Amino acid sequence: AFKKDTGDTRETPAIDVCRGLLADGAKCVVYDPKVTPIQVFRDLSAPKFEWDRPHGWSKSETHITENVQVVADPYACAEGAHGICVLTEWSEFKSYDYQRLYDSMVKPAFIFDGRNVLDHEALRSIGFIVYALGKPLDPFMQKSY
């Protein structure tokens, strides 16, 4: 959800992020504490800016259903993943066991904090490669000119 503590998905950047990942051939596993699986599939298959209008499934239904999974547990979401994208400000995302998440992921493990709600230094000390919106890249990822 875009807005903290709601299931409101209108205008959420998460839709565009997921669409971009899918276009690049990724498989996406989605966890959201308030948004239903049917809403996730509707949002991802709807034409841009039509999330809040009643509509049927688009032609991309098969592609979406084959490459997107919605789970009810954040730890199941990270299992076997290459990266985690945190795209909401929900407080619960601050209190997860990130060591447990890291341990279940493919290495190197990436985390993108699109809302700057996480402790980036703590994540780096676990071993994550951290990308945070508006923050500098990890030093080893910066090019020296």
PDB file of N, CA and C in Angstrom, residues 107-143:
ATOM      1  N   LYS A 107      22.751 -14.879  -2.345  1.00  0.00           N
ATOM      2  CA  LYS A 107      23.805 -13.880  -2.119  1.00  0.00           C
ATOM      3  C   LYS A 107      24.488 -13.536  -3.431  1.00  0.00           C
ATOM      4  N   PRO A 108      24.877 -12.304  -3.671  1.00  0.00           N
ATOM      5  CA  PRO A 108      24.719 -11.189  -2.750  1.00  0.00           C
ATOM      6  C   PRO A 108      23.247 -10.807  -2.615  1.00  0.00           C
ATOM      7  N   ALA A 109      22.863 -10.332  -1.440  1.00  0.00           N
ATOM      8  CA  ALA A 109      21.476  -9.972  -1.144  1.00  0.00           C
ATOM      9  C   ALA A 109      21.348  -8.448  -1.158  1.00  0.00           C
ATOM     10  N   PHE A 110      20.376  -7.983  -1.896  1.00  0.00           N
ATOM     11  CA  PHE A 110      20.149  -6.546  -2.056  1.00  0.00           C
ATOM     12  C   PHE A 110      18.887  -6.125  -1.321  1.00  0.00           C
ATOM     13  N   ILE A 111      18.879  -4.892  -0.845  1.00  0.00           N
ATOM     14  CA  ILE A 111      17.667  -4.319  -0.282  1.00  0.00           C
ATOM     15  C   ILE A 111      17.545  -2.886  -0.776  1.00  0.00           C
ATOM     16  N   PHE A 112      16.364  -2.555  -1.263  1.00  0.00           N
ATOM     17  CA  PHE A 112      16.062  -1.213  -1.734  1.00  0.00           C
ATOM     18  C   PHE A 112      15.037  -0.616  -0.777  1.00  0.00           C
ATOM     19  N   ASP A 113      15.408   0.454  -0.131  1.00  0.00           N
ATOM     20  CA  ASP A 113      14.514   1.136   0.804  1.00  0.00           C
ATOM     21  C   ASP A 113      13.957   2.376   0.108  1.00  0.00           C
ATOM     22  N   GLY A 114      12.790   2.233  -0.468  1.00  0.00           N
ATOM     23  CA  GLY A 114      12.182   3.305  -1.223  1.00  0.00           C
ATOM     24  C   GLY A 114      11.501   4.357  -0.379  1.00  0.00           C
ATOM     25  N   ARG A 115      11.464   4.179   0.928  1.00  0.00           N
ATOM     26  CA  ARG A 115      10.826   5.141   1.826  1.00  0.00           C
ATOM     27  C   ARG A 115      11.775   5.614   2.933  1.00  0.00           C
ATOM     28  N   ASN A 116      13.007   5.110   2.939  1.00  0.00           N
ATOM     29  CA  ASN A 116      14.012   5.462   3.954  1.00  0.00           C
ATOM     30  C   ASN A 116      13.502   5.253   5.376  1.00  0.00           C
ATOM     31  N   VAL A 117      12.965   4.072   5.610  1.00  0.00           N
ATOM     32  CA  VAL A 117      12.448   3.731   6.940  1.00  0.00           C
ATOM     33  C   VAL A 117      13.341   2.733   7.674  1.00  0.00           C
ATOM     34  N   LEU A 118      14.343   2.191   6.993  1.00  0.00           N
ATOM     35  CA  LEU A 118      15.169   1.142   7.581  1.00  0.00           C
ATOM     36  C   LEU A 118      16.490   1.695   8.093  1.00  0.00           C
ATOM     37  N   ASP A 119      17.139   0.919   8.964  1.00  0.00           N
ATOM     38  CA  ASP A 119      18.463   1.261   9.493  1.00  0.00           C
ATOM     39  C   ASP A 119      19.503   0.711   8.518  1.00  0.00           C
ATOM     40  N   HIS A 120      19.986   1.563   7.644  1.00  0.00           N
ATOM     41  CA  HIS A 120      20.871   1.125   6.567  1.00  0.00           C
ATOM     42  C   HIS A 120      22.203   0.592   7.064  1.00  0.00           C
ATOM     43  N   GLU A 121      22.751   1.197   8.094  1.00  0.00           N
ATOM     44  CA  GLU A 121      24.027   0.707   8.629  1.00  0.00           C
ATOM     45  C   GLU A 121      23.862  -0.689   9.230  1.00  0.00           C
ATOM     46  N   ALA A 122      22.776  -0.926   9.936  1.00  0.00           N
ATOM     47  CA  ALA A 122      22.524  -2.259  10.504  1.00  0.00           C
ATOM     48  C   ALA A 122      22.371  -3.283   9.380  1.00  0.00           C
ATOM     49  N   LEU A 123      21.693  -2.913   8.308  1.00  0.00           N
ATOM     50  CA  LEU A 123      21.523  -3.830   7.175  1.00  0.00           C
ATOM     51  C   LEU A 123      22.857  -4.139   6.513  1.00  0.00           C
ATOM     52  N   ARG A 124      23.699  -3.123   6.369  1.00  0.00           N
ATOM     53  CA  ARG A 124      25.029  -3.347   5.793  1.00  0.00           C
ATOM     54  C   ARG A 124      25.864  -4.267   6.683  1.00  0.00           C
ATOM     55  N   SER A 125      25.741  -4.103   7.991  1.00  0.00           N
ATOM     56  CA  SER A 125      26.530  -4.952   8.893  1.00  0.00           C
ATOM     57  C   SER A 125      26.086  -6.410   8.818  1.00  0.00           C
ATOM     58  N   ILE A 126      24.838  -6.645   8.451  1.00  0.00           N
ATOM     59  CA  ILE A 126      24.360  -8.020   8.245  1.00  0.00           C
ATOM     60  C   ILE A 126      24.952  -8.595   6.966  1.00  0.00           C
ATOM     61  N   GLY A 127      25.148  -7.743   5.953  1.00  0.00           N
ATOM     62  CA  GLY A 127      25.692  -8.191   4.681  1.00  0.00           C
ATOM     63  C   GLY A 127      24.912  -7.723   3.466  1.00  0.00           C
ATOM     64  N   PHE A 128      23.799  -7.039   3.683  1.00  0.00           N
ATOM     65  CA  PHE A 128      23.000  -6.533   2.573  1.00  0.00           C
ATOM     66  C   PHE A 128      23.761  -5.465   1.781  1.00  0.00           C
ATOM     67  N   ILE A 129      23.538  -5.425   0.489  1.00  0.00           N
ATOM     68  CA  ILE A 129      23.915  -4.289  -0.336  1.00  0.00           C
ATOM     69  C   ILE A 129      22.679  -3.407  -0.349  1.00  0.00           C
ATOM     70  N   VAL A 130      22.833  -2.184   0.133  1.00  0.00           N
ATOM     71  CA  VAL A 130      21.688  -1.309   0.385  1.00  0.00           C
ATOM     72  C   VAL A 130      21.604  -0.209  -0.665  1.00  0.00           C
ATOM     73  N   TYR A 131      20.421  -0.069  -1.233  1.00  0.00           N
ATOM     74  CA  TYR A 131      20.077   1.070  -2.082  1.00  0.00           C
ATOM     75  C   TYR A 131      18.954   1.801  -1.361  1.00  0.00           C
ATOM     76  N   ALA A 132      19.124   3.087  -1.146  1.00  0.00           N
ATOM     77  CA  ALA A 132      18.097   3.879  -0.464  1.00  0.00           C
ATOM     78  C   ALA A 132      17.818   5.129  -1.276  1.00  0.00           C
ATOM     79  N   LEU A 133      16.568   5.425  -1.437  1.00  0.00           N
ATOM     80  CA  LEU A 133      16.152   6.569  -2.238  1.00  0.00           C
ATOM     81  C   LEU A 133      16.793   7.853  -1.734  1.00  0.00           C
ATOM     82  N   GLY A 134      17.508   8.541  -2.620  1.00  0.00           N
ATOM     83  CA  GLY A 134      18.124   9.812  -2.276  1.00  0.00           C
ATOM     84  C   GLY A 134      19.383   9.719  -1.445  1.00  0.00           C
ATOM     85  N   LYS A 135      19.899   8.510  -1.224  1.00  0.00           N
ATOM     86  CA  LYS A 135      21.106   8.314  -0.422  1.00  0.00           C
ATOM     87  C   LYS A 135      22.247   7.847  -1.323  1.00  0.00           C
ATOM     88  N   PRO A 136      23.496   8.110  -0.921  1.00  0.00           N
ATOM     89  CA  PRO A 136      24.625   7.651  -1.741  1.00  0.00           C
ATOM     90  C   PRO A 136      24.699   6.122  -1.784  1.00  0.00           C
ATOM     91  N   LEU A 137      25.273   5.614  -2.868  1.00  0.00           N
ATOM     92  CA  LEU A 137      25.481   4.174  -2.990  1.00  0.00           C
ATOM     93  C   LEU A 137      26.511   3.711  -1.963  1.00  0.00           C
ATOM     94  N   ASP A 138      26.504   2.417  -1.673  1.00  0.00           N
ATOM     95  CA  ASP A 138      27.564   1.851  -0.847  1.00  0.00           C
ATOM     96  C   ASP A 138      28.893   2.210  -1.503  1.00  0.00           C
ATOM     97  N   PRO A 139      29.919   2.539  -0.710  1.00  0.00           N
ATOM     98  CA  PRO A 139      31.197   3.008  -1.272  1.00  0.00           C
ATOM     99  C   PRO A 139      31.790   2.082  -2.338  1.00  0.00           C
ATOM    100  N   PHE A 140      31.707   0.776  -2.164  1.00  0.00           N
ATOM    101  CA  PHE A 140      32.330  -0.121  -3.126  1.00  0.00           C
ATOM    102  C   PHE A 140      31.590  -0.123  -4.465  1.00  0.00           C
ATOM    103  N   MET A 141      30.378   0.448  -4.507  1.00  0.00           N
ATOM    104  CA  MET A 141      29.598   0.491  -5.744  1.00  0.00           C
ATOM    105  C   MET A 141      29.794   1.806  -6.490  1.00  0.00           C
ATOM    106  N   GLN A 142      30.486   2.757  -5.880  1.00  0.00           N
ATOM    107  CA  GLN A 142      30.688   4.051  -6.518  1.00  0.00           C
ATOM    108  C   GLN A 142      31.909   4.007  -7.421  1.00  0.00           C
ATOM    109  N   LYS A 143      31.772   4.629  -8.571  1.00  0.00           N
ATOM    110  CA  LYS A 143      32.861   4.676  -9.531  1.00  0.00           C
ATOM    111  C   LYS A 143      33.778   5.833  -9.163  1.00  0.00           C
TER     112      LYS A 143
END
